[in-house]
PDB file of C-alpha atoms (C1' of nucleotides) in Angstrom:
ATOM      1  CA  UNK A   1      80.434 113.240  66.824  1.00  0.00           C
ATOM      2  CA  UNK A   2      79.473 115.703  69.550  1.00  0.00           C
ATOM      3  CA  UNK A   3      76.679 115.652  72.027  1.00  0.00           C
ATOM      4  CA  UNK A   4      75.839 118.006  74.902  1.00  0.00           C
ATOM      5  CA  UNK A   5      74.421 116.669  78.136  1.00  0.00           C
ATOM      6  CA  UNK A   6      72.956 118.984  80.754  1.00  0.00           C
ATOM      7  CA  UNK A   7      73.243 117.756  84.316  1.00  0.00           C
ATOM      8  CA  UNK A   8      71.489 119.405  87.252  1.00  0.00           C
ATOM      9  CA  UNK A   9      73.800 119.642  90.272  1.00  0.00           C
ATOM     10  CA  UNK A  10      73.067 120.106  94.005  1.00  0.00           C
ATOM     11  CA  UNK A  11      72.737 123.634  95.380  1.00  0.00           C
ATOM     12  CA  UNK A  12      75.823 123.222  97.551  1.00  0.00           C
ATOM     13  CA  UNK A  13      77.994 122.154  94.631  1.00  0.00           C
ATOM     14  CA  UNK A  14      80.774 124.437  93.441  1.00  0.00           C
ATOM     15  CA  UNK A  15      82.145 123.033  90.193  1.00  0.00           C
ATOM     16  CA  UNK A  16      85.467 124.816  89.933  1.00  0.00           C
ATOM     17  CA  UNK A  17      86.206 124.493  93.652  1.00  0.00           C
ATOM     18  CA  UNK A  18      85.754 120.758  93.288  1.00  0.00           C
ATOM     19  CA  UNK A  19      87.976 120.574  90.201  1.00  0.00           C
ATOM     20  CA  UNK A  20      90.653 122.846  91.642  1.00  0.00           C
ATOM     21  CA  UNK A  21      90.695 121.458  95.164  1.00  0.00           C
ATOM     22  CA  UNK A  22      93.363 118.842  94.503  1.00  0.00           C
ATOM     23  CA  UNK A  23      95.942 117.851  91.913  1.00  0.00           C
ATOM     24  CA  UNK A  24      93.805 114.926  90.699  1.00  0.00           C
ATOM     25  CA  UNK A  25      92.375 117.159  87.932  1.00  0.00           C
ATOM     26  CA  UNK A  26      95.805 117.220  86.303  1.00  0.00           C
ATOM     27  CA  UNK A  27      96.406 113.456  86.261  1.00  0.00           C
ATOM     28  CA  UNK A  28      95.595 111.738  82.959  1.00  0.00           C
ATOM     29  CA  UNK A  29      93.095 110.865  81.671  1.00  0.00           C
ATOM     30  CA  UNK A  30      91.801 113.986  83.440  1.00  0.00           C
ATOM     31  CA  UNK A  31      92.894 117.354  82.108  1.00  0.00           C
ATOM     32  CA  UNK A  32      91.727 120.872  82.778  1.00  0.00           C
ATOM     33  CA  UNK A  33      91.603 124.265  81.107  1.00  0.00           C
ATOM     34  CA  UNK A  34      91.924 126.954  83.779  1.00  0.00           C
ATOM     35  CA  UNK A  35      90.969 129.794  81.448  1.00  0.00           C
ATOM     36  CA  UNK A  36      87.750 128.133  80.278  1.00  0.00           C
ATOM     37  CA  UNK A  37      87.224 126.507  83.695  1.00  0.00           C
ATOM     38  CA  UNK A  38      86.676 123.175  82.048  1.00  0.00           C
ATOM     39  CA  UNK A  39      87.510 119.657  83.201  1.00  0.00           C
ATOM     40  CA  UNK A  40      87.928 116.867  80.659  1.00  0.00           C
ATOM     41  CA  UNK A  41      88.211 113.126  80.928  1.00  0.00           C
ATOM     42  CA  UNK A  42      88.777 110.378  78.375  1.00  0.00           C
ATOM     43  CA  UNK A  43      86.602 107.379  79.171  1.00  0.00           C
ATOM     44  CA  UNK A  44      85.831 103.985  77.699  1.00  0.00           C
ATOM     45  CA  UNK A  45      82.105 103.217  77.953  1.00  0.00           C
ATOM     46  CA  UNK A  46      80.489  99.817  78.450  1.00  0.00           C
ATOM     47  CA  UNK A  47      79.547  99.847  74.752  1.00  0.00           C
ATOM     48  CA  UNK A  48      83.255  99.963  73.906  1.00  0.00           C
ATOM     49  CA  UNK A  49      83.024 103.534  72.609  1.00  0.00           C
ATOM     50  CA  UNK A  50      85.754 105.900  73.755  1.00  0.00           C
ATOM     51  CA  UNK A  51      84.682 109.444  74.572  1.00  0.00           C
ATOM     52  CA  UNK A  52      86.219 112.686  75.727  1.00  0.00           C
ATOM     53  CA  UNK A  53      83.829 114.378  78.149  1.00  0.00           C
ATOM     54  CA  UNK A  54      84.387 118.073  78.875  1.00  0.00           C
ATOM     55  CA  UNK A  55      82.524 119.549  81.823  1.00  0.00           C
ATOM     56  CA  UNK A  56      81.737 123.240  82.266  1.00  0.00           C
ATOM     57  CA  UNK A  57      79.319 125.163  84.475  1.00  0.00           C
ATOM     58  CA  UNK A  58      77.939 127.728  82.078  1.00  0.00           C
ATOM     59  CA  UNK A  59      75.115 128.616  84.426  1.00  0.00           C
ATOM     60  CA  UNK A  60      74.766 128.023  88.141  1.00  0.00           C
ATOM     61  CA  UNK A  61      73.211 124.704  89.005  1.00  0.00           C
ATOM     62  CA  UNK A  62      73.606 123.089  85.602  1.00  0.00           C
ATOM     63  CA  UNK A  63      76.700 121.314  84.335  1.00  0.00           C
ATOM     64  CA  UNK A  64      77.173 121.101  80.589  1.00  0.00           C
ATOM     65  CA  UNK A  65      79.015 117.966  79.490  1.00  0.00           C
ATOM     66  CA  UNK A  66      80.254 118.053  75.908  1.00  0.00           C
ATOM     67  CA  UNK A  67      80.892 114.478  74.810  1.00  0.00           C
ATOM     68  CA  UNK A  68      83.088 113.846  71.774  1.00  0.00           C
ATOM     69  CA  UNK A  69      83.490 110.441  70.149  1.00  0.00           C
ATOM     70  CA  UNK A  70      84.311 108.883  66.829  1.00  0.00           C
ATOM     71  CA  UNK A  71      80.966 107.066  66.969  1.00  0.00           C
ATOM     72  CA  UNK A  72      77.305 107.956  67.394  1.00  0.00           C
ATOM     73  CA  UNK A  73      76.286 108.051  71.045  1.00  0.00           C
ATOM     74  CA  UNK A  74      73.050 106.467  72.219  1.00  0.00           C
ATOM     75  CA  UNK A  75      70.919 107.131  75.290  1.00  0.00           C
ATOM     76  CA  UNK A  76      72.672 104.407  77.277  1.00  0.00           C
ATOM     77  CA  UNK A  77      76.039 105.996  76.472  1.00  0.00           C
ATOM     78  CA  UNK A  78      74.794 109.399  77.609  1.00  0.00           C
ATOM     79  CA  UNK A  79      73.440 107.958  80.852  1.00  0.00           C
ATOM     80  CA  UNK A  80      76.755 106.252  81.519  1.00  0.00           C
ATOM     81  CA  UNK A  81      78.655 109.507  80.961  1.00  0.00           C
ATOM     82  CA  UNK A  82      76.344 111.198  83.480  1.00  0.00           C
ATOM     83  CA  UNK A  83      77.032 108.458  86.038  1.00  0.00           C
ATOM     84  CA  UNK A  84      80.787 108.770  85.525  1.00  0.00           C
ATOM     85  CA  UNK A  85      80.663 112.543  85.976  1.00  0.00           C
ATOM     86  CA  UNK A  86      78.446 112.268  89.071  1.00  0.00           C
ATOM     87  CA  UNK A  87      80.908 109.806  90.582  1.00  0.00           C
ATOM     88  CA  UNK A  88      84.048 111.766  89.765  1.00  0.00           C
ATOM     89  CA  UNK A  89      82.615 114.999  91.163  1.00  0.00           C
ATOM     90  CA  UNK A  90      80.986 113.238  94.131  1.00  0.00           C
ATOM     91  CA  UNK A  91      77.642 114.894  93.514  1.00  0.00           C
ATOM     92  CA  UNK A  92      75.964 112.457  95.910  1.00  0.00           C
ATOM     93  CA  UNK A  93      78.285 113.268  98.816  1.00  0.00           C
ATOM     94  CA  UNK A  94      76.387 114.783 101.746  1.00  0.00           C
ATOM     95  CA  UNK A  95      78.496 117.465 103.448  1.00  0.00           C
ATOM     96  CA  UNK A  96      75.710 118.866 105.626  1.00  0.00           C
ATOM     97  CA  UNK A  97      77.142 117.407 108.847  1.00  0.00           C
ATOM     98  CA  UNK A  98      80.577 118.844 107.998  1.00  0.00           C
ATOM     99  CA  UNK A  99      79.047 122.276 107.458  1.00  0.00           C
ATOM    100  CA  UNK A 100      77.070 121.936 110.703  1.00  0.00           C
ATOM    101  CA  UNK A 101      80.241 121.021 112.601  1.00  0.00           C
ATOM    102  CA  UNK A 102      82.221 123.897 111.115  1.00  0.00           C
ATOM    103  CA  UNK A 103      79.417 126.265 112.093  1.00  0.00           C
ATOM    104  CA  UNK A 104      81.054 126.270 115.507  1.00  0.00           C
ATOM    105  CA  UNK A 105      84.351 127.480 114.100  1.00  0.00           C
ATOM    106  CA  UNK A 106      84.215 131.010 112.636  1.00  0.00           C
ATOM    107  CA  UNK A 107      87.641 130.547 111.041  1.00  0.00           C
ATOM    108  CA  UNK A 108      86.066 127.870 108.845  1.00  0.00           C
ATOM    109  CA  UNK A 109      82.881 129.732 107.936  1.00  0.00           C
ATOM    110  CA  UNK A 110      84.279 130.172 104.421  1.00  0.00           C
ATOM    111  CA  UNK A 111      83.941 126.434 103.785  1.00  0.00           C
ATOM    112  CA  UNK A 112      80.146 126.449 103.615  1.00  0.00           C
ATOM    113  CA  UNK A 113      80.080 129.947 102.101  1.00  0.00           C
ATOM    114  CA  UNK A 114      82.179 128.766  99.157  1.00  0.00           C
ATOM    115  CA  UNK A 115      80.559 125.317  99.012  1.00  0.00           C
ATOM    116  CA  UNK A 116      83.988 123.758  99.492  1.00  0.00           C
ATOM    117  CA  UNK A 117      84.676 120.196 100.562  1.00  0.00           C
ATOM    118  CA  UNK A 118      84.266 118.055  97.482  1.00  0.00           C
ATOM    119  CA  UNK A 119      87.351 116.722  95.718  1.00  0.00           C
ATOM    120  CA  UNK A 120      87.710 114.850  92.449  1.00  0.00           C
ATOM    121  CA  UNK A 121      88.139 111.122  92.338  1.00  0.00           C
ATOM    122  CA  UNK A 122      88.396 108.559  89.569  1.00  0.00           C
ATOM    123  CA  UNK A 123      85.493 106.449  88.288  1.00  0.00           C
ATOM    124  CA  UNK A 124      87.168 103.339  89.704  1.00  0.00           C
ATOM    125  CA  UNK A 125      88.953 102.633  92.968  1.00  0.00           C
ATOM    126  CA  UNK A 126      91.586 100.770  90.946  1.00  0.00           C
ATOM    127  CA  UNK A 127      92.549 103.973  89.136  1.00  0.00           C
ATOM    128  CA  UNK A 128      92.708 105.929  92.402  1.00  0.00           C
ATOM    129  CA  UNK A 129      94.910 103.291  94.048  1.00  0.00           C
ATOM    130  CA  UNK A 130      97.304 103.202  91.076  1.00  0.00           C
ATOM    131  CA  UNK A 131      97.582 106.996  91.033  1.00  0.00           C
ATOM    132  CA  UNK A 132      98.124 107.139  94.796  1.00  0.00           C
ATOM    133  CA  UNK A 133     100.990 104.645  94.554  1.00  0.00           C
ATOM    134  CA  UNK A 134     102.432 106.758  91.740  1.00  0.00           C
ATOM    135  CA  UNK A 135     102.297 109.857  93.960  1.00  0.00           C
ATOM    136  CA  UNK A 136     104.581 108.466  96.658  1.00  0.00           C
ATOM    137  CA  UNK A 137     108.237 109.431  97.046  1.00  0.00           C
ATOM    138  CA  UNK A 138     108.417 111.640  94.009  1.00  0.00           C
ATOM    139  CA  UNK A 139     107.609 115.139  92.832  1.00  0.00           C
ATOM    140  CA  UNK A 140     104.119 115.959  91.598  1.00  0.00           C
ATOM    141  CA  UNK A 141     105.571 116.579  88.152  1.00  0.00           C
ATOM    142  CA  UNK A 142     106.762 112.999  88.061  1.00  0.00           C
ATOM    143  CA  UNK A 143     103.395 111.702  89.268  1.00  0.00           C
ATOM    144  CA  UNK A 144     101.766 113.501  86.325  1.00  0.00           C
ATOM    145  CA  UNK A 145     104.358 112.132  83.939  1.00  0.00           C
ATOM    146  CA  UNK A 146     103.844 108.536  85.114  1.00  0.00           C
ATOM    147  CA  UNK A 147     100.029 108.804  84.946  1.00  0.00           C
ATOM    148  CA  UNK A 148     100.277 110.186  81.414  1.00  0.00           C
ATOM    149  CA  UNK A 149     102.685 107.450  80.390  1.00  0.00           C
ATOM    150  CA  UNK A 150     100.438 104.726  81.819  1.00  0.00           C
ATOM    151  CA  UNK A 151      97.545 106.026  79.711  1.00  0.00           C
ATOM    152  CA  UNK A 152      99.586 106.389  76.514  1.00  0.00           C
ATOM    153  CA  UNK A 153     101.281 103.015  76.788  1.00  0.00           C
ATOM    154  CA  UNK A 154      98.493 100.922  78.309  1.00  0.00           C
ATOM    155  CA  UNK A 155      95.271 102.812  77.640  1.00  0.00           C
ATOM    156  CA  UNK A 156      93.046 102.919  74.563  1.00  0.00           C
ATOM    157  CA  UNK A 157      93.507 105.698  72.046  1.00  0.00           C
ATOM    158  CA  UNK A 158      90.851 108.219  71.090  1.00  0.00           C
ATOM    159  CA  UNK A 159      93.255 110.630  69.416  1.00  0.00           C
ATOM    160  CA  UNK A 160      96.929 111.533  69.528  1.00  0.00           C
ATOM    161  CA  UNK A 161      96.388 113.453  72.764  1.00  0.00           C
ATOM    162  CA  UNK A 162      93.624 111.381  74.331  1.00  0.00           C
ATOM    163  CA  UNK A 163      93.947 107.945  75.922  1.00  0.00           C
ATOM    164  CA  UNK A 164      91.860 106.098  78.499  1.00  0.00           C
ATOM    165  CA  UNK A 165      93.202 104.925  81.842  1.00  0.00           C
ATOM    166  CA  UNK A 166      94.398 101.302  81.558  1.00  0.00           C
ATOM    167  CA  UNK A 167      92.138  98.530  82.770  1.00  0.00           C
ATOM    168  CA  UNK A 168      93.470  96.052  85.354  1.00  0.00           C
ATOM    169  CA  UNK A 169      93.559  93.404  82.602  1.00  0.00           C
ATOM    170  CA  UNK A 170      95.751  95.549  80.341  1.00  0.00           C
ATOM    171  CA  UNK A 171      98.111  96.374  83.186  1.00  0.00           C
ATOM    172  CA  UNK A 172      98.241  92.768  84.395  1.00  0.00           C
ATOM    173  CA  UNK A 173      99.389  91.588  80.981  1.00  0.00           C
ATOM    174  CA  UNK A 174     102.433  93.859  80.791  1.00  0.00           C
ATOM    175  CA  UNK A 175     106.024  93.651  82.010  1.00  0.00           C
ATOM    176  CA  UNK A 176     107.683  96.004  84.486  1.00  0.00           C
ATOM    177  CA  UNK A 177     109.792  97.502  81.703  1.00  0.00           C
ATOM    178  CA  UNK A 178     106.660  98.325  79.740  1.00  0.00           C
ATOM    179  CA  UNK A 179     104.856  99.942  82.659  1.00  0.00           C
ATOM    180  CA  UNK A 180     107.897 102.148  83.419  1.00  0.00           C
ATOM    181  CA  UNK A 181     106.874 103.474  86.809  1.00  0.00           C
ATOM    182  CA  UNK A 182     110.235 102.884  88.434  1.00  0.00           C
ATOM    183  CA  UNK A 183     110.389 100.654  91.503  1.00  0.00           C
ATOM    184  CA  UNK A 184     106.595 100.977  91.689  1.00  0.00           C
ATOM    185  CA  UNK A 185     106.100  98.973  88.475  1.00  0.00           C
ATOM    186  CA  UNK A 186     106.067  95.534  90.156  1.00  0.00           C
ATOM    187  CA  UNK A 187     103.626  96.876  92.768  1.00  0.00           C
ATOM    188  CA  UNK A 188     101.228  98.074  90.040  1.00  0.00           C
ATOM    189  CA  UNK A 189     101.416  94.824  88.103  1.00  0.00           C
ATOM    190  CA  UNK A 190     100.874  92.749  91.233  1.00  0.00           C
ATOM    191  CA  UNK A 191      97.862  94.901  92.157  1.00  0.00           C
ATOM    192  CA  UNK A 192      96.391  94.525  88.654  1.00  0.00           C
ATOM    193  CA  UNK A 193      96.915  90.755  88.672  1.00  0.00           C
ATOM    194  CA  UNK A 194      95.252  90.363  92.070  1.00  0.00           C
ATOM    195  CA  UNK A 195      92.273  92.398  90.841  1.00  0.00           C
ATOM    196  CA  UNK A 196      91.988  90.465  87.576  1.00  0.00           C
ATOM    197  CA  UNK A 197      92.373  87.136  89.377  1.00  0.00           C
ATOM    198  CA  UNK A 198      89.606  88.010  91.820  1.00  0.00           C
ATOM    199  CA  UNK A 199      91.868  87.857  94.879  1.00  0.00           C
ATOM    200  CA  UNK A 200      91.238  91.548  95.563  1.00  0.00           C
ATOM    201  CA  UNK A 201      88.009  93.508  95.041  1.00  0.00           C
ATOM    202  CA  UNK A 202      89.040  97.136  95.454  1.00  0.00           C
ATOM    203  CA  UNK A 203      85.789  98.438  93.954  1.00  0.00           C
ATOM    204  CA  UNK A 204      83.883  96.971  96.921  1.00  0.00           C
ATOM    205  CA  UNK A 205      85.718  99.369  99.239  1.00  0.00           C
ATOM    206  CA  UNK A 206      83.407 102.255  98.292  1.00  0.00           C
ATOM    207  CA  UNK A 207      80.491 100.473  99.962  1.00  0.00           C
ATOM    208  CA  UNK A 208      82.471  98.597 102.582  1.00  0.00           C
ATOM    209  CA  UNK A 209      80.730  98.187 105.966  1.00  0.00           C
ATOM    210  CA  UNK A 210      84.134  97.909 107.636  1.00  0.00           C
ATOM    211  CA  UNK A 211      85.354 100.410 110.200  1.00  0.00           C
ATOM    212  CA  UNK A 212      87.886 102.814 108.641  1.00  0.00           C
ATOM    213  CA  UNK A 213      90.767 101.508 110.751  1.00  0.00           C
ATOM    214  CA  UNK A 214      90.011  97.936 109.686  1.00  0.00           C
ATOM    215  CA  UNK A 215      89.636  98.947 106.056  1.00  0.00           C
ATOM    216  CA  UNK A 216      92.923 100.836 106.270  1.00  0.00           C
ATOM    217  CA  UNK A 217      94.719  97.657 107.336  1.00  0.00           C
ATOM    218  CA  UNK A 218      93.195  95.845 104.350  1.00  0.00           C
ATOM    219  CA  UNK A 219      94.280  98.633 101.981  1.00  0.00           C
ATOM    220  CA  UNK A 220      97.819  98.468 103.383  1.00  0.00           C
ATOM    221  CA  UNK A 221      97.895  94.851 102.246  1.00  0.00           C
ATOM    222  CA  UNK A 222      98.664  96.230  98.773  1.00  0.00           C
ATOM    223  CA  UNK A 223     102.401  96.443  98.167  1.00  0.00           C
ATOM    224  CA  UNK A 224     103.495 100.027  97.717  1.00  0.00           C
ATOM    225  CA  UNK A 225     100.689 101.318  99.935  1.00  0.00           C
ATOM    226  CA  UNK A 226     101.964 102.473 103.297  1.00  0.00           C
ATOM    227  CA  UNK A 227     100.475 104.660 105.995  1.00  0.00           C
ATOM    228  CA  UNK A 228     100.224 107.847 103.940  1.00  0.00           C
ATOM    229  CA  UNK A 229      98.918 106.166 100.787  1.00  0.00           C
ATOM    230  CA  UNK A 230      96.273 104.197 102.708  1.00  0.00           C
ATOM    231  CA  UNK A 231      95.003 107.424 104.323  1.00  0.00           C
ATOM    232  CA  UNK A 232      94.865 109.085 100.917  1.00  0.00           C
ATOM    233  CA  UNK A 233      92.905 106.169  99.428  1.00  0.00           C
ATOM    234  CA  UNK A 234      90.472 106.344 102.354  1.00  0.00           C
ATOM    235  CA  UNK A 235      89.914 110.032 101.579  1.00  0.00           C
ATOM    236  CA  UNK A 236      89.177 109.141  97.978  1.00  0.00           C
ATOM    237  CA  UNK A 237      86.657 106.597  99.308  1.00  0.00           C
ATOM    238  CA  UNK A 238      84.929 109.401 101.226  1.00  0.00           C
ATOM    239  CA  UNK A 239      86.374 108.553 104.639  1.00  0.00           C
ATOM    240  CA  UNK A 240      88.226 111.358 106.362  1.00  0.00           C
ATOM    241  CA  UNK A 241      89.117 109.731 109.709  1.00  0.00           C
ATOM    242  CA  UNK A 242      92.841 109.883 108.952  1.00  0.00           C
ATOM    243  CA  UNK A 243      95.033 112.818 107.942  1.00  0.00           C
ATOM    244  CA  UNK A 244      97.181 111.419 105.091  1.00  0.00           C
ATOM    245  CA  UNK A 245     100.133 113.503 106.234  1.00  0.00           C
ATOM    246  CA  UNK A 246     102.833 113.878 103.614  1.00  0.00           C
ATOM    247  CA  UNK A 247     105.862 116.138 103.456  1.00  0.00           C
ATOM    248  CA  UNK A 248     103.908 118.893 101.665  1.00  0.00           C
ATOM    249  CA  UNK A 249     101.160 118.965 104.321  1.00  0.00           C
ATOM    250  CA  UNK A 250     103.683 118.913 107.167  1.00  0.00           C
ATOM    251  CA  UNK A 251     105.566 121.833 105.648  1.00  0.00           C
ATOM    252  CA  UNK A 252     102.350 123.688 104.925  1.00  0.00           C
ATOM    253  CA  UNK A 253     101.063 123.177 108.467  1.00  0.00           C
ATOM    254  CA  UNK A 254     104.299 124.581 109.909  1.00  0.00           C
ATOM    255  CA  UNK A 255     103.967 127.648 107.648  1.00  0.00           C
ATOM    256  CA  UNK A 256     100.331 128.313 108.551  1.00  0.00           C
ATOM    257  CA  UNK A 257     100.138 127.313 112.211  1.00  0.00           C
ATOM    258  CA  UNK A 258     103.717 126.962 113.411  1.00  0.00           C
ATOM    259  CA  UNK A 259     105.344 130.187 112.230  1.00  0.00           C
ATOM    260  CA  UNK A 260     107.649 128.061 110.103  1.00  0.00           C
ATOM    261  CA  UNK A 261     108.625 125.778 112.976  1.00  0.00           C
ATOM    262  CA  UNK A 262     108.063 122.132 112.139  1.00  0.00           C
ATOM    263  CA  UNK A 263     105.522 120.419 114.373  1.00  0.00           C
ATOM    264  CA  UNK A 264     105.317 116.724 115.142  1.00  0.00           C
ATOM    265  CA  UNK A 265     102.663 114.505 113.584  1.00  0.00           C
ATOM    266  CA  UNK A 266     101.172 114.189 117.058  1.00  0.00           C
ATOM    267  CA  UNK A 267     100.739 117.966 117.281  1.00  0.00           C
ATOM    268  CA  UNK A 268      99.031 118.054 113.890  1.00  0.00           C
ATOM    269  CA  UNK A 269      96.796 115.140 114.933  1.00  0.00           C
ATOM    270  CA  UNK A 270      95.874 117.007 118.100  1.00  0.00           C
ATOM    271  CA  UNK A 271      95.096 120.207 116.209  1.00  0.00           C
ATOM    272  CA  UNK A 272      92.468 118.518 114.027  1.00  0.00           C
ATOM    273  CA  UNK A 273      91.183 115.969 116.558  1.00  0.00           C
ATOM    274  CA  UNK A 274      88.129 118.122 117.464  1.00  0.00           C
ATOM    275  CA  UNK A 275      86.811 117.622 113.923  1.00  0.00           C
ATOM    276  CA  UNK A 276      86.252 113.892 114.496  1.00  0.00           C
ATOM    277  CA  UNK A 277      85.482 111.849 111.393  1.00  0.00           C
ATOM    278  CA  UNK A 278      85.909 114.952 109.223  1.00  0.00           C
ATOM    279  CA  UNK A 279      89.415 115.788 110.470  1.00  0.00           C
ATOM    280  CA  UNK A 280      91.238 114.630 107.333  1.00  0.00           C
ATOM    281  CA  UNK A 281      89.054 116.816 105.124  1.00  0.00           C
ATOM    282  CA  UNK A 282      89.256 119.801 107.491  1.00  0.00           C
ATOM    283  CA  UNK A 283      93.053 119.531 107.437  1.00  0.00           C
ATOM    284  CA  UNK A 284      93.029 119.498 103.631  1.00  0.00           C
ATOM    285  CA  UNK A 285      90.665 122.470 103.442  1.00  0.00           C
ATOM    286  CA  UNK A 286      92.728 124.377 105.986  1.00  0.00           C
ATOM    287  CA  UNK A 287      95.958 123.781 104.065  1.00  0.00           C
ATOM    288  CA  UNK A 288      94.469 124.610 100.633  1.00  0.00           C
ATOM    289  CA  UNK A 289      92.326 127.536 101.723  1.00  0.00           C
ATOM    290  CA  UNK A 290      94.122 130.088  99.566  1.00  0.00           C
ATOM    291  CA  UNK A 291      93.434 128.000  96.459  1.00  0.00           C
ATOM    292  CA  UNK A 292      89.683 127.928  97.061  1.00  0.00           C
ATOM    293  CA  UNK A 293      87.557 130.246  94.946  1.00  0.00           C
ATOM    294  CA  UNK A 294      85.441 132.805  96.822  1.00  0.00           C
ATOM    295  CA  UNK A 295      81.723 132.434  96.254  1.00  0.00           C
ATOM    296  CA  UNK A 296      80.484 134.822  93.618  1.00  0.00           C
ATOM    297  CA  UNK A 297      83.520 134.422  91.401  1.00  0.00           C
ATOM    298  CA  UNK A 298      82.298 131.128  90.041  1.00  0.00           C
ATOM    299  CA  UNK A 299      80.994 131.358  86.505  1.00  0.00           C
TER     300      UNK A 299
ATOM    301  C1'  DG B   1     127.196 119.167  80.064  1.00  0.00           C
ATOM    302  C1'  DC B   2     127.647 116.701  84.310  1.00  0.00           C
ATOM    303  C1'  DG B   3     126.930 115.364  89.090  1.00  0.00           C
ATOM    304  C1'  DT B   4     124.152 115.746  93.084  1.00  0.00           C
ATOM    305  C1'  DC B   5     120.078 116.431  95.596  1.00  0.00           C
ATOM    306  C1'  DC B   6     115.468 115.662  96.556  1.00  0.00           C
ATOM    307  C1'  DA B   7     110.502 115.235  95.989  1.00  0.00           C
ATOM    308  C1'  DG B   8     103.066 114.962  98.218  1.00  0.00           C
ATOM    309  C1'  DG B   9     107.065 107.194 101.019  1.00  0.00           C
ATOM    310  C1'  DT B  10     107.515 102.241 101.252  1.00  0.00           C
ATOM    311  C1'  DC B  11     109.778  97.926 101.816  1.00  0.00           C
ATOM    312  C1'  DT B  12     112.986  94.890 103.856  1.00  0.00           C
ATOM    313  C1'  DA B  13     116.633  93.345 106.624  1.00  0.00           C
ATOM    314  C1'  DC B  14     118.473  93.718 110.863  1.00  0.00           C
ATOM    315  C1'  DC B  15     118.668  94.615 115.720  1.00  0.00           C
TER     316       DC B  15
ATOM    317  C1'  DG C   1     108.610  97.426 117.345  1.00  0.00           C
ATOM    318  C1'  DG C   2     111.921 100.495 115.819  1.00  0.00           C
ATOM    319  C1'  DT C   3     115.330 102.010 112.447  1.00  0.00           C
ATOM    320  C1'  DA C   4     118.673 102.471 108.561  1.00  0.00           C
ATOM    321  C1'  DG C   5     119.358 102.026 103.855  1.00  0.00           C
ATOM    322  C1'  DA C   6     117.902 101.149  99.215  1.00  0.00           C
ATOM    323  C1'  DC C   7     114.808 102.292  95.753  1.00  0.00           C
ATOM    324  C1'  DC C   8     112.915 104.521  90.038  1.00  0.00           C
ATOM    325  C1'  DT C   9     112.512 108.844  88.037  1.00  0.00           C
ATOM    326  C1'  DG C  10     113.207 113.464  86.407  1.00  0.00           C
ATOM    327  C1'  DG C  11     113.467 118.434  87.436  1.00  0.00           C
ATOM    328  C1'  DA C  12     116.233 121.923  89.842  1.00  0.00           C
ATOM    329  C1'  DC C  13     120.445 123.532  91.040  1.00  0.00           C
ATOM    330  C1'  DG C  14     125.452 124.366  91.386  1.00  0.00           C
ATOM    331  C1'  DC C  15     129.707 124.030  89.149  1.00  0.00           C
TER     332       DC C  15
END
DNA sequence: GCGTCCAGGTCTACC
DNA sequence: GGTAGACCTGGACGC
């Protein structure tokens, strides 16, 4: 069964920039088609139906979501797909104060011109935390492999190629050998069991009233989440107070601003300090600038 | 084909 | 509080 949903998007939303702005688009159950400029995601709906939603911007301002399922989709299913897409693409995120701040920096004028700044996230904080843990101390290729394996082994099947992301309950019920995420396996299972048991409510973090530094300490209470991973999770929650410096960003910063000479974390912190609560996002935009799509090239 | 290194870090024991 | 060493995995690289 196929159904097309048409979703109106904000004027400052650049679909492919958002998809392409980080590696999250390549972690299962997300997948992308660069040639068609399409982003897909396999998702289990509240009704129990499993769908594959493929997003494309065929005309400016309107996102077409092609939803495929083995079953007939009702209005409630369609509305849920819309909500999932809006959440993943952060359509409700207000970047006006970032654009206003960067107005004082000509070298960043391209950010507003290209409607950059949004990055993909998962429908649940649980999924984002699991993927962040899987991204530590390994190559990106391995992160993709582990995410794909988690879906195939623990997720629900739509087709041979399409599986959902595992629920906390599914992950909590498995052994370390089954999860197969290396030394991270016990961390993932412990996280899932705490979530299932109600000891940890990671979904509440998106609306947490806590100060970012306080929330960061709470996030670091998860085993396998250290300084870098906590910063990265905060970014996925829409908080950019911290830089989430990893080896790739440090190397990249030295190439762009240090003429290849490695700078200290303190120097990098100082460089982006003027951008206040947006500094983590400004760092990311600065380091990924060449990957951003110039306005006018979007389809 | 095999061994080694290392990659988008974190934990723990020890000082 | 600071630091060294161990840790899964798999691709890249040298031999």
